[in-house]
JSON list of C-alpha atoms and ligand atoms in Angstrom, two decimals:
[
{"chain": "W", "resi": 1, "resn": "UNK", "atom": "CA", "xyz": [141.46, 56.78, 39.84]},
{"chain": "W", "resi": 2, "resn": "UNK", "atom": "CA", "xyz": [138.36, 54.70, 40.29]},
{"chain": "W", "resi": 3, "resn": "UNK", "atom": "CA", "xyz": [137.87, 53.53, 37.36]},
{"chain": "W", "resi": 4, "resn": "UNK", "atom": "CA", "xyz": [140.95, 53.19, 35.47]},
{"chain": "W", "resi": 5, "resn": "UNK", "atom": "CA", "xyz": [141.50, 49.72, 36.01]},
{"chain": "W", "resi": 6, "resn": "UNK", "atom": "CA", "xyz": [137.40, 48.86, 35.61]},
{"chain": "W", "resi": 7, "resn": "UNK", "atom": "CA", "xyz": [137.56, 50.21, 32.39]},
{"chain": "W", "resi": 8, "resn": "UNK", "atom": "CA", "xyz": [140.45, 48.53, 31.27]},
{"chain": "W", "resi": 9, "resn": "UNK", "atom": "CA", "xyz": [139.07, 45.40, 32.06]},
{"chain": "W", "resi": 10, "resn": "UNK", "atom": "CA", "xyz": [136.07, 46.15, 30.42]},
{"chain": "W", "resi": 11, "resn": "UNK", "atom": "CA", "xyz": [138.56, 47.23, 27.32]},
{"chain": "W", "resi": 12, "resn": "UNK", "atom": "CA", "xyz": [139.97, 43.82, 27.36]},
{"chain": "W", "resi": 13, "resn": "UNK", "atom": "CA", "xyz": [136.81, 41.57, 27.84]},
{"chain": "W", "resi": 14, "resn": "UNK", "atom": "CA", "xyz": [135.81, 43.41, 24.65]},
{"chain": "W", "resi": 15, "resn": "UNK", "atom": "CA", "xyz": [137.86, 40.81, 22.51]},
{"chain": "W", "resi": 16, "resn": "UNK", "atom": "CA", "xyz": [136.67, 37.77, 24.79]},
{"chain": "W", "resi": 17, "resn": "UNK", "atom": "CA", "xyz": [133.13, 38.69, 24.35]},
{"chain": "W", "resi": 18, "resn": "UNK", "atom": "CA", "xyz": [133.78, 38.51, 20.37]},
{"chain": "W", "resi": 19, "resn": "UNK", "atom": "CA", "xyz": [135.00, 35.60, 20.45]},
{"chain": "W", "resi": 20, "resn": "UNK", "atom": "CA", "xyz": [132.39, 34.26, 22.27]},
{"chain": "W", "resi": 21, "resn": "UNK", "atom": "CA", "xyz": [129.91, 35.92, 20.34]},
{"chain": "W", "resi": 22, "resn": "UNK", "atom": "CA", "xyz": [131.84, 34.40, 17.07]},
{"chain": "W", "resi": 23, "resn": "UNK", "atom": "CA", "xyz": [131.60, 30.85, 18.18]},
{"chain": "W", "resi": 24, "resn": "UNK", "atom": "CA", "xyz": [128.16, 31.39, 19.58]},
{"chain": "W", "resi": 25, "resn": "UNK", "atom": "CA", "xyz": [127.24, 32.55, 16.43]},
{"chain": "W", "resi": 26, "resn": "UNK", "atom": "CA", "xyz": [129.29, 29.98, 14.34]},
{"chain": "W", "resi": 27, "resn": "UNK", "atom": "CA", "xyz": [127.76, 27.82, 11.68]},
{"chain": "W", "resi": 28, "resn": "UNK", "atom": "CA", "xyz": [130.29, 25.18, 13.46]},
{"chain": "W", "resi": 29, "resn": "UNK", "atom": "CA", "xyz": [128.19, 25.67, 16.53]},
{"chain": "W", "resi": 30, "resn": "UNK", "atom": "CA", "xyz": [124.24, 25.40, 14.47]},
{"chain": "W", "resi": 31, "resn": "UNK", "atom": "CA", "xyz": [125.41, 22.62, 13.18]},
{"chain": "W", "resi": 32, "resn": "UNK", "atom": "CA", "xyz": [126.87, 20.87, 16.16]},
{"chain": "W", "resi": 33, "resn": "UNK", "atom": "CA", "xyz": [123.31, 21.93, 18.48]},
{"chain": "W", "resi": 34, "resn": "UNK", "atom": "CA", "xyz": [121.19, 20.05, 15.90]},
{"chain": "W", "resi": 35, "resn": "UNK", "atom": "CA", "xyz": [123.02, 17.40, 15.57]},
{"chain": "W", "resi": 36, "resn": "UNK", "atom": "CA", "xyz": [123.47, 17.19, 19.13]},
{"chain": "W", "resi": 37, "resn": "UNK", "atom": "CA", "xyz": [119.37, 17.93, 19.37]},
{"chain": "W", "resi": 38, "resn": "UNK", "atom": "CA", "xyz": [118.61, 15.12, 16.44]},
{"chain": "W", "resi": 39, "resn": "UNK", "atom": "CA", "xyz": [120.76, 12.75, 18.65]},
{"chain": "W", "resi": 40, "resn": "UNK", "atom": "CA", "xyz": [118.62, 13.45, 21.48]},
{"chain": "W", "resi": 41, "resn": "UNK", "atom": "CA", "xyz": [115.43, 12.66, 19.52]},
{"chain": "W", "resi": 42, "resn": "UNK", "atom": "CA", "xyz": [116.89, 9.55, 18.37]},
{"chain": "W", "resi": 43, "resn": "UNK", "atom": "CA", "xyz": [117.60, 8.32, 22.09]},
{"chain": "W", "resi": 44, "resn": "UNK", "atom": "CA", "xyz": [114.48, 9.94, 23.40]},
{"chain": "W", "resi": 45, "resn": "UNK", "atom": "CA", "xyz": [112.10, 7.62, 20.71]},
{"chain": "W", "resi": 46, "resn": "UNK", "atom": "CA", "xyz": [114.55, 4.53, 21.18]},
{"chain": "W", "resi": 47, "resn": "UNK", "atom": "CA", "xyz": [113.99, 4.06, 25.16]},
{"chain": "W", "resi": 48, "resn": "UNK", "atom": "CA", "xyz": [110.08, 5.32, 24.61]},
{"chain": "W", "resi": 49, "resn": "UNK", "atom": "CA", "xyz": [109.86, 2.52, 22.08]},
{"chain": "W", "resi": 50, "resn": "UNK", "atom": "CA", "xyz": [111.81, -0.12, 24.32]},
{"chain": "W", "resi": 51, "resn": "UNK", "atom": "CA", "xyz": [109.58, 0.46, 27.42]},
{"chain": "W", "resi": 52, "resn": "UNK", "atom": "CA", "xyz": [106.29, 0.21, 25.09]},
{"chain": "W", "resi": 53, "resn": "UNK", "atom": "CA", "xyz": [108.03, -3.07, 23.88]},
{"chain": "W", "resi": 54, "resn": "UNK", "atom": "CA", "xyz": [108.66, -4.50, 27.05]},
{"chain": "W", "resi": 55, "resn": "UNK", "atom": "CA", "xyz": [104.88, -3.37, 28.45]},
{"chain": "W", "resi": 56, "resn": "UNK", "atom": "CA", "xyz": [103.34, -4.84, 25.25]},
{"chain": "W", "resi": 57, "resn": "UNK", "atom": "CA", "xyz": [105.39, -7.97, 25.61]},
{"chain": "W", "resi": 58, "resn": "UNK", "atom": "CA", "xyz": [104.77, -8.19, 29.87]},
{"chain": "W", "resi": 59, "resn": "UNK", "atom": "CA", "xyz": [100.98, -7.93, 28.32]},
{"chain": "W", "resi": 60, "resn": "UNK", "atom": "CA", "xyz": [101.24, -10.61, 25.74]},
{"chain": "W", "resi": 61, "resn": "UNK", "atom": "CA", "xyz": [102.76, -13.25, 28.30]},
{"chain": "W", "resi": 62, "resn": "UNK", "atom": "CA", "xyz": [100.05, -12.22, 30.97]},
{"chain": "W", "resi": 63, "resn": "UNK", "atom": "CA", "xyz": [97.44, -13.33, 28.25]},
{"chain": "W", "resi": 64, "resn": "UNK", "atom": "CA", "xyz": [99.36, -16.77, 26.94]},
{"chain": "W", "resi": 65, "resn": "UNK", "atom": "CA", "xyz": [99.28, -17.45, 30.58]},
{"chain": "W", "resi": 66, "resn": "UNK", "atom": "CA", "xyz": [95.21, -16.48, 31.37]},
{"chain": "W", "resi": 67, "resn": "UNK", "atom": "CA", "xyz": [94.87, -18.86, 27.61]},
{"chain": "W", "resi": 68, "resn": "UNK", "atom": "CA", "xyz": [97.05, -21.65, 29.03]},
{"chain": "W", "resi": 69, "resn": "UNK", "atom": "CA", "xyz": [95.24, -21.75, 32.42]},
{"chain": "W", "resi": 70, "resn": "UNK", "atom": "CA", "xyz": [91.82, -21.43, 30.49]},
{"chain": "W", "resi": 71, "resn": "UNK", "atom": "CA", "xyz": [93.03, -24.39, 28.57]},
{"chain": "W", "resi": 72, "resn": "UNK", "atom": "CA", "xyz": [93.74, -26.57, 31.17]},
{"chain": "W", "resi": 73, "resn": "UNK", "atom": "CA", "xyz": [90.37, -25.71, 32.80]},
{"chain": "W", "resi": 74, "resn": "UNK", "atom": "CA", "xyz": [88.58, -26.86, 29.64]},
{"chain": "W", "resi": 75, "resn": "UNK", "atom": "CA", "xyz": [91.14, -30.29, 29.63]},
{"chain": "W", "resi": 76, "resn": "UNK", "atom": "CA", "xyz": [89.34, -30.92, 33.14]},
{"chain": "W", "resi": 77, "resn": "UNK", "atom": "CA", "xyz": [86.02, -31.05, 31.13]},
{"chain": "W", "resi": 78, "resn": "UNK", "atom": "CA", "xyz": [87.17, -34.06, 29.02]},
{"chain": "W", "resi": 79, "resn": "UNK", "atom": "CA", "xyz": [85.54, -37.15, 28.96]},
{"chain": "W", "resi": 80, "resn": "UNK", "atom": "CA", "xyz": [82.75, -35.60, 31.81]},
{"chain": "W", "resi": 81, "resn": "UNK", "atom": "CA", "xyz": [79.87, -35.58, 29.47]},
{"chain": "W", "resi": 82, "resn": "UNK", "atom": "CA", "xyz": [80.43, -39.44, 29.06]},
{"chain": "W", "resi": 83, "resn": "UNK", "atom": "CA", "xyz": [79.45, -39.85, 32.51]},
{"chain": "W", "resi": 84, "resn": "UNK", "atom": "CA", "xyz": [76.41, -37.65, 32.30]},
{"chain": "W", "resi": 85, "resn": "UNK", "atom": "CA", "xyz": [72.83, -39.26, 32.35]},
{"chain": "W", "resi": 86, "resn": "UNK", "atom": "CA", "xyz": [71.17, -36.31, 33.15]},
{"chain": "W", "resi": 87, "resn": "UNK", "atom": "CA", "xyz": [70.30, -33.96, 30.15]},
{"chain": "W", "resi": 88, "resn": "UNK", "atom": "CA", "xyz": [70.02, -31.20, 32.57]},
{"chain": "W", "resi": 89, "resn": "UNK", "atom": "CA", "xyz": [73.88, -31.82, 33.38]},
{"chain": "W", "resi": 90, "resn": "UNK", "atom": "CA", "xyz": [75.09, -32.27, 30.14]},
{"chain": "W", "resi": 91, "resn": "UNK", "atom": "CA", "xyz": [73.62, -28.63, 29.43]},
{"chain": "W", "resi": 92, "resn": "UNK", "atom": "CA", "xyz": [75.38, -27.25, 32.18]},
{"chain": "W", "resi": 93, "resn": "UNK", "atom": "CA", "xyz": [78.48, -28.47, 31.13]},
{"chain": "W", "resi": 94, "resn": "UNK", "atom": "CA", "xyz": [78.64, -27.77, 28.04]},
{"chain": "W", "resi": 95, "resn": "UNK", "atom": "CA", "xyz": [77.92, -24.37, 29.36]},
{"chain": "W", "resi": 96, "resn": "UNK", "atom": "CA", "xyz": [80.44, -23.64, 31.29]},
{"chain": "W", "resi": 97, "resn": "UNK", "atom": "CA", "xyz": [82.65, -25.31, 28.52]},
{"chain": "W", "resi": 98, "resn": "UNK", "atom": "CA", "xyz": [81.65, -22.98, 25.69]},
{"chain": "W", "resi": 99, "resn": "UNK", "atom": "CA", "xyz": [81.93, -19.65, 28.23]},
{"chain": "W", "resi": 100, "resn": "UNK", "atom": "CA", "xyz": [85.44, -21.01, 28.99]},
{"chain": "W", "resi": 101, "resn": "UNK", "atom": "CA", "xyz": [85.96, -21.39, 25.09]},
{"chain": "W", "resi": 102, "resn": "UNK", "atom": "CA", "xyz": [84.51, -18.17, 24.65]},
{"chain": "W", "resi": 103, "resn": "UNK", "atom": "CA", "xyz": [87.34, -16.30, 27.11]},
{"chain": "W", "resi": 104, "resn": "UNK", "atom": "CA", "xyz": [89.87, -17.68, 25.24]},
{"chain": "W", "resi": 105, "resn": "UNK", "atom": "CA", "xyz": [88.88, -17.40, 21.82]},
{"chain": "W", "resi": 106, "resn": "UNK", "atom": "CA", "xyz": [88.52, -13.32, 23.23]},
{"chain": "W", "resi": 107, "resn": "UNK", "atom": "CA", "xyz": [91.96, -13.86, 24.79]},
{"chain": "W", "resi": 108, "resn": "UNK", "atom": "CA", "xyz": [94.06, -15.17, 21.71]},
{"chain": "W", "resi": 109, "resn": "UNK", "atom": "CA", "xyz": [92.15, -12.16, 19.87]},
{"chain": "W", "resi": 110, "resn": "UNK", "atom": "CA", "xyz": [93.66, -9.69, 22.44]},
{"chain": "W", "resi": 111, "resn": "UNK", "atom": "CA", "xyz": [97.23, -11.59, 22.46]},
{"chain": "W", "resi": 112, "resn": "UNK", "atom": "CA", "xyz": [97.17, -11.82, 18.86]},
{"chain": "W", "resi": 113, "resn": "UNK", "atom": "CA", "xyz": [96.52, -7.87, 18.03]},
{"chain": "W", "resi": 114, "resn": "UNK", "atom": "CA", "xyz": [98.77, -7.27, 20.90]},
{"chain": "W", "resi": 115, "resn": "UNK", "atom": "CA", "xyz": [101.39, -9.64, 18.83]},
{"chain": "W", "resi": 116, "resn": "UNK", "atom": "CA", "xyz": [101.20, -7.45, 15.85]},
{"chain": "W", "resi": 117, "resn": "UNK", "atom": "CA", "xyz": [101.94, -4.21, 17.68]},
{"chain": "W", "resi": 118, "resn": "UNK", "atom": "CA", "xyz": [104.63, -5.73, 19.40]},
{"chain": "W", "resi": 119, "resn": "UNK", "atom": "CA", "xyz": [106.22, -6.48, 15.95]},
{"chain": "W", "resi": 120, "resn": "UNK", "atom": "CA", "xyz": [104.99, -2.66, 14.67]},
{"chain": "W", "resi": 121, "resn": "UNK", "atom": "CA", "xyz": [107.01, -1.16, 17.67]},
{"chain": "W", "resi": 122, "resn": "UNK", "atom": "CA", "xyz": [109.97, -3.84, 16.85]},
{"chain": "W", "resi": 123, "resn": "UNK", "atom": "CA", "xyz": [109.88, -2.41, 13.42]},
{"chain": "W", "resi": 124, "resn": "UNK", "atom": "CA", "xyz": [109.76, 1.50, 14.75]},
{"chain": "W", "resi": 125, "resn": "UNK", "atom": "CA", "xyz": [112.83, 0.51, 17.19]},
{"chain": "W", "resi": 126, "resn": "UNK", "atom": "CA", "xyz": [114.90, -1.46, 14.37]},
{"chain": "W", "resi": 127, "resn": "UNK", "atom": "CA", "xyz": [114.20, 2.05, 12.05]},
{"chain": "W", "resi": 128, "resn": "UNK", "atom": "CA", "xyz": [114.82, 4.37, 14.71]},
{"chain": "W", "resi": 129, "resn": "UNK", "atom": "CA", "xyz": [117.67, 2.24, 15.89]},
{"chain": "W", "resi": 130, "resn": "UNK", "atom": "CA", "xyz": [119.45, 2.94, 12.43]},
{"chain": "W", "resi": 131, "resn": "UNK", "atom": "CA", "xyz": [118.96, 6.65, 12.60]},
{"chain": "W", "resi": 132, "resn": "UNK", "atom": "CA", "xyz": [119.85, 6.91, 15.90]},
{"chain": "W", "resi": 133, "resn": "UNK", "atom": "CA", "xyz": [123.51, 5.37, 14.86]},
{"chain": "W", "resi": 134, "resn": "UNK", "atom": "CA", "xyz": [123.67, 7.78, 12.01]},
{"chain": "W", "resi": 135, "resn": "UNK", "atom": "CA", "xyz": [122.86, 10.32, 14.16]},
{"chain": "W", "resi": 136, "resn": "UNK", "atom": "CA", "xyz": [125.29, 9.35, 15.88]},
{"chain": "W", "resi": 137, "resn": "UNK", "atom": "CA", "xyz": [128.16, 9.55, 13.65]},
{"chain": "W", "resi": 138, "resn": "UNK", "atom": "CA", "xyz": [126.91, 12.98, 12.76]},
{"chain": "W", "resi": 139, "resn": "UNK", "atom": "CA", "xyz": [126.65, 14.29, 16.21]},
{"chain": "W", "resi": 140, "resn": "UNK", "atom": "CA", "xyz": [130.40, 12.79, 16.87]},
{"chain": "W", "resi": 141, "resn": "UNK", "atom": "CA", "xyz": [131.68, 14.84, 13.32]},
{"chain": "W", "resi": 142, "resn": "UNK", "atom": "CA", "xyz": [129.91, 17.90, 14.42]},
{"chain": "W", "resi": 143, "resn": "UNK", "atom": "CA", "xyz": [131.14, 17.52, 18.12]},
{"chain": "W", "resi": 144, "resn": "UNK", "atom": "CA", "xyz": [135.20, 16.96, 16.71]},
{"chain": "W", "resi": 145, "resn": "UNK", "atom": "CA", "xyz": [134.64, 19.82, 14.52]},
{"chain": "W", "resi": 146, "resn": "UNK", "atom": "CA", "xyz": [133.04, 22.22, 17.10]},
{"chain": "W", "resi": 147, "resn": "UNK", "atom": "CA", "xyz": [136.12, 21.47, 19.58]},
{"chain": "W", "resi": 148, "resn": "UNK", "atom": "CA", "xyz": [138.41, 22.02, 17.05]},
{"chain": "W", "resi": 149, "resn": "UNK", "atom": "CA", "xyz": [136.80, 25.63, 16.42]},
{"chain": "W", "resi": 150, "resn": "UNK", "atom": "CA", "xyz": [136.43, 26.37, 20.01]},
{"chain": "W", "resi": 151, "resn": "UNK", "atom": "CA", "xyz": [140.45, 25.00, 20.48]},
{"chain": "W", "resi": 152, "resn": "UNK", "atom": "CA", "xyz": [141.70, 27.27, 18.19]},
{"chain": "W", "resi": 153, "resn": "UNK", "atom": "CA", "xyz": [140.62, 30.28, 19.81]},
{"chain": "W", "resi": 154, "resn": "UNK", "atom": "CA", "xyz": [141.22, 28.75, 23.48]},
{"chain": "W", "resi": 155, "resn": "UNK", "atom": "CA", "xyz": [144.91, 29.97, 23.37]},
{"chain": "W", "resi": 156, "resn": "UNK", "atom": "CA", "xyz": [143.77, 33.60, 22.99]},
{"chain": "W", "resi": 157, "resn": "UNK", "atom": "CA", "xyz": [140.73, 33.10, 25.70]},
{"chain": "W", "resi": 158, "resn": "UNK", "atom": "CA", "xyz": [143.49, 31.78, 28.02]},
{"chain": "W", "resi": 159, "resn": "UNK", "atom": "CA", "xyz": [145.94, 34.70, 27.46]},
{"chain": "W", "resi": 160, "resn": "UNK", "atom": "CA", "xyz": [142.60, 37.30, 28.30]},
{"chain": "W", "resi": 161, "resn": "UNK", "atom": "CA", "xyz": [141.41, 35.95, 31.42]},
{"chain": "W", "resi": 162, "resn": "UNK", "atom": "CA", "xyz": [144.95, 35.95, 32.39]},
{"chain": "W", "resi": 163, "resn": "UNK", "atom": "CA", "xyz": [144.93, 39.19, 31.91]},
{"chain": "W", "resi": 164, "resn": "UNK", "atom": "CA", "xyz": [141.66, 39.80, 33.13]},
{"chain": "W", "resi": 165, "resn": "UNK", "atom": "CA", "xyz": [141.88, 37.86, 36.12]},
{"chain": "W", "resi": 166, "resn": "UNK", "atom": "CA", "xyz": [145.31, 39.78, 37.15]},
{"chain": "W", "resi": 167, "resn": "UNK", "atom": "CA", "xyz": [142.90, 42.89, 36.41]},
{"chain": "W", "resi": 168, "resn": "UNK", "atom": "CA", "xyz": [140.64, 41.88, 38.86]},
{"chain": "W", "resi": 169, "resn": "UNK", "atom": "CA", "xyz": [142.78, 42.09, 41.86]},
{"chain": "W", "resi": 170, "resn": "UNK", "atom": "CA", "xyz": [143.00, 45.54, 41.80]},
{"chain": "W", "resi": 171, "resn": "UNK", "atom": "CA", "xyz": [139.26, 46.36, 41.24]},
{"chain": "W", "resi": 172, "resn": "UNK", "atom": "CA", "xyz": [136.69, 46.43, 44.46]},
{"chain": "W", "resi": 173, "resn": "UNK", "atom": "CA", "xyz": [134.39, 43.62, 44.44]},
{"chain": "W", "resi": 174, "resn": "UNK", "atom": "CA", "xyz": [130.96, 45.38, 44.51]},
{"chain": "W", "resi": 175, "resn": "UNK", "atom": "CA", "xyz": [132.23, 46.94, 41.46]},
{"chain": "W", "resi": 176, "resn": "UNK", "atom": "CA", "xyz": [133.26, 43.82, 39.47]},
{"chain": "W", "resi": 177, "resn": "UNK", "atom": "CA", "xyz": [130.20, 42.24, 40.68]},
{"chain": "W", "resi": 178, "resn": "UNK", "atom": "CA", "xyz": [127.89, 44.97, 39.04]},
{"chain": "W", "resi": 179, "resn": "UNK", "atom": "CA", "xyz": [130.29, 44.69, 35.82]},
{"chain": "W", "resi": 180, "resn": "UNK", "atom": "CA", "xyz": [130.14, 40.93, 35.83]},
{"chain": "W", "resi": 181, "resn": "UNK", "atom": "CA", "xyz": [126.03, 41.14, 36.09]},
{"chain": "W", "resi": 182, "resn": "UNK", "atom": "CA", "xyz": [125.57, 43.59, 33.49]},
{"chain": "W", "resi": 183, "resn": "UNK", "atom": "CA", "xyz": [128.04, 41.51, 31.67]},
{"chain": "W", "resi": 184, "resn": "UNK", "atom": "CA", "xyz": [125.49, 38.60, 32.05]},
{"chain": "W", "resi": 185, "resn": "UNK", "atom": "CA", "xyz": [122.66, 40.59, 30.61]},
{"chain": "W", "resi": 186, "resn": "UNK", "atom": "CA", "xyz": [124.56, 41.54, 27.73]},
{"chain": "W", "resi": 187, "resn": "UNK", "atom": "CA", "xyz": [124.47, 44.89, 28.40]},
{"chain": "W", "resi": 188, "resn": "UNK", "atom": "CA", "xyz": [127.77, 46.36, 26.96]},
{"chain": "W", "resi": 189, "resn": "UNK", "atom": "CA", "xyz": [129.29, 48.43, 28.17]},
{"chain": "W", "resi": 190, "resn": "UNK", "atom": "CA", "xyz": [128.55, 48.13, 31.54]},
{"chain": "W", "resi": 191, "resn": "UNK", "atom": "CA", "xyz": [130.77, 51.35, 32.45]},
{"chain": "W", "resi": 192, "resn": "UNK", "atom": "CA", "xyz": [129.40, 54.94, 30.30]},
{"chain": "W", "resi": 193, "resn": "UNK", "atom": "CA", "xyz": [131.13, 57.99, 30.63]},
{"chain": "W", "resi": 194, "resn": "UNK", "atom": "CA", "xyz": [128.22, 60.45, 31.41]},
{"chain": "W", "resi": 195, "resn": "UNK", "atom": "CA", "xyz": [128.39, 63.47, 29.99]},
{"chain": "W", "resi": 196, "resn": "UNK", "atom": "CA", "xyz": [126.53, 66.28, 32.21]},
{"chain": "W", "resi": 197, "resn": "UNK", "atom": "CA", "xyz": [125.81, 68.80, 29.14]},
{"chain": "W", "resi": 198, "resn": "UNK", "atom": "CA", "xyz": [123.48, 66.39, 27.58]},
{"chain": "W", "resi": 199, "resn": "UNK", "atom": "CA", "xyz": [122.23, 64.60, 30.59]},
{"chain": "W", "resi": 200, "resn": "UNK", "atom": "CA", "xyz": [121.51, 61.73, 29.18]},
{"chain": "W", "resi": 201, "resn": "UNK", "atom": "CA", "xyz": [122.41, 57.89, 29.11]},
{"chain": "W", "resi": 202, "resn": "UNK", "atom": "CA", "xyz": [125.38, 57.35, 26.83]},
{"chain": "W", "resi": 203, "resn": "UNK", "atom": "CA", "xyz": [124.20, 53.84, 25.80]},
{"chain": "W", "resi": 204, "resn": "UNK", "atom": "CA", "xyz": [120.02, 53.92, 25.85]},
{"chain": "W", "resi": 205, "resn": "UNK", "atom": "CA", "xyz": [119.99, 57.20, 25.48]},
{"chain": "W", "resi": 206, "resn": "UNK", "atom": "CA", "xyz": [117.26, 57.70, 27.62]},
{"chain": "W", "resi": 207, "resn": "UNK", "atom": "CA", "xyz": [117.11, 60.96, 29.69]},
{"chain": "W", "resi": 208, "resn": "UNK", "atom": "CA", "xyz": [118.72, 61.27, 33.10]},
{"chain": "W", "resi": 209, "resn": "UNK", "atom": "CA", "xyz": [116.34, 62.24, 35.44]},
{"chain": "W", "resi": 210, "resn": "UNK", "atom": "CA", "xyz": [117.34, 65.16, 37.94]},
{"chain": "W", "resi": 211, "resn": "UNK", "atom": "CA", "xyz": [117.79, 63.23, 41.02]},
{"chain": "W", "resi": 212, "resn": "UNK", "atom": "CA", "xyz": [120.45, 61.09, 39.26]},
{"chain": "W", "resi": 213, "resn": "UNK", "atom": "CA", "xyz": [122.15, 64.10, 37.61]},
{"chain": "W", "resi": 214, "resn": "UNK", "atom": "CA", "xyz": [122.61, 65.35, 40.99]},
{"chain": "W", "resi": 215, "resn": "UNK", "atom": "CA", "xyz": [124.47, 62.59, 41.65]},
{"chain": "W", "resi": 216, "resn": "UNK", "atom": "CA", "xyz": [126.94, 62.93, 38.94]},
{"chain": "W", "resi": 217, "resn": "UNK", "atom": "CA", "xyz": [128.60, 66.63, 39.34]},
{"chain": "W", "resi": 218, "resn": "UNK", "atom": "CA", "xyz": [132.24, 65.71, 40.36]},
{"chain": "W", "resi": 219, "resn": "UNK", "atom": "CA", "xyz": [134.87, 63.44, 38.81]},
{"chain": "W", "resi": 220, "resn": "UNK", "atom": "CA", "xyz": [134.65, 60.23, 40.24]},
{"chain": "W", "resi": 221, "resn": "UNK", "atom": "CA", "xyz": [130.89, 60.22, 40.85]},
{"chain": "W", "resi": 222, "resn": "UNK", "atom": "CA", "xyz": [128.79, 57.51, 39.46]},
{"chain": "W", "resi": 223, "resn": "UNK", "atom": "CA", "xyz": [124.62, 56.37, 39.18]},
{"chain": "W", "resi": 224, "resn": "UNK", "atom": "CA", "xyz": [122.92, 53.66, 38.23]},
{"chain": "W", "resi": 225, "resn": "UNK", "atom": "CA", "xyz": [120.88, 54.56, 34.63]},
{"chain": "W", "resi": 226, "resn": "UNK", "atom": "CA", "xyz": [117.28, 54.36, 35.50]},
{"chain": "W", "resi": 227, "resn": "UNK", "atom": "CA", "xyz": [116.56, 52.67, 32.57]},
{"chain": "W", "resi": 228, "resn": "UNK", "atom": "CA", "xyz": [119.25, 50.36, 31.36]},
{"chain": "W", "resi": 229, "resn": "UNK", "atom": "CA", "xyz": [121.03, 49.91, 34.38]},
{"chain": "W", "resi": 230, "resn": "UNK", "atom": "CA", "xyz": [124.68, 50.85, 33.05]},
{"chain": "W", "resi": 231, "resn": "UNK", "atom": "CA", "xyz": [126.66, 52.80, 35.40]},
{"chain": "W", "resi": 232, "resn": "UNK", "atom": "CA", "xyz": [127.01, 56.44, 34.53]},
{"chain": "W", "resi": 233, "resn": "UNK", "atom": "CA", "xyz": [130.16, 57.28, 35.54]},
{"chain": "W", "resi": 234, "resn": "UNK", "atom": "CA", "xyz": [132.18, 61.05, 35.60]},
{"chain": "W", "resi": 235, "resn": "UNK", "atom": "CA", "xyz": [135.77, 60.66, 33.85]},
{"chain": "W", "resi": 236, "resn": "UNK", "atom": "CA", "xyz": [138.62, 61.89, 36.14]},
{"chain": "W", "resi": 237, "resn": "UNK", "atom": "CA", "xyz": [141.54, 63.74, 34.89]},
{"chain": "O", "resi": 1, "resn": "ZN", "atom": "ZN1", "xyz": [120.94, 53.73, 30.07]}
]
């Protein structure tokens, strides 16, 4: 008896992979991923738009600082031209005092567009702030729903892999690892009786080639389907 207990499990995981299937499938479970995915939008803007802020605002203090040293370059200036007999001077002067004037009327341009975005991304974070909270309390009512869904069924999962797990004691490992992989792959079942009149795949109904009908003559033989990978298994009496 090879596969008695194999198949039994497999019976039995039958009900645990429909009610997997049921909550993966849920509208409980939609509704929960997008609010869970709008959430993550939310968050995703908020910290973009609070490291923009804080760049735009490292920015803006680097350029009050350039203005204020400008400034106090130009204050250095005052009076100077008083002193000056020299016409030649006084041109130079009051050249290097209008290029100095020049950088910072350019500077409190900069400072002052930068300024405005700063309060444009303020704006963005104070709006995507608010849906971010909604989104919030919508991603928290999904979430409480969803667990409720999934706890009502947990009882029954529990009682399953009970059984399942007492199950798998008693089955060889290679062959619970081939079920459990073929499991992953959602390829259902993972066990086929073969049936050597028609010589084919009981599942993808693909023909079985010769070399793997050879295989399969007494009870108790199994092969690998060439083509879906179930095992093809003879029933024993
Ligand atoms: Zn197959």
């Amino acid at each position: 008896m090879k596969f008695d207990k194999i198949l039994q499990y497999q019976k039995v995981d039958q009900e645990l992979l429909a009610l997997e299937a049921e909550v993966a499938k849920s509208d409980v479970r939609q509704k929960f991923m997008f609010a869970k995915k709008t959430l993550d939008t939310a968050t995703n803007t908020i910290g973009k738009l609070k490291a923009e802020a804080n760049e735009l605002l490292g920015g803006y203090a680097a350029m009050k600082e350039r203005i204020d040293a400008l400034k106090s370059e130009l204050d250095e200036f005052d009076g100077i031209l008083d002193d000056v007999q020299d016409v030649g001077e006084a041109e130079h002067y009051l050249k290097l005092v209008t290029a100095i004037a020049e950088k910072i009327g350019v500077l409190e341009k900069e400072a002052n567009s930068a300024a405005s975005r700063i309060d444009q991304v303020n704006d963005s974070y104070k709006k995507t702030w608010e849906q971010g909270v909604k989104a919030s309390e919508v991603y928290n009512a999904a979430k409480t729903e969803y667990n409720s869904f999934v706890g009502e069924r947990q009882p029954r999962v529990a009682e399953i892999k009970k059984t399942l797990d007492a199950l798998q004691k008693e089955i060889p490992a290679p062959l619970m690892e081939t079920y459990q992989s073929l499991r992953s792959t959602k390829k259902m079942p993972a066990f086929v009786e073969y049936d050597p009149a028609r010589k084919m795949c009981g599942r993808c109904y693909m023909e079985v080639p010769n070399d793997v009908c050879s295989k399969l003559r007494n009870a108790g033989d199994y092969a690998e389907c060439p083509n879906c990978r179930r095992i093809l298994f003879m029933p024993e009496e």
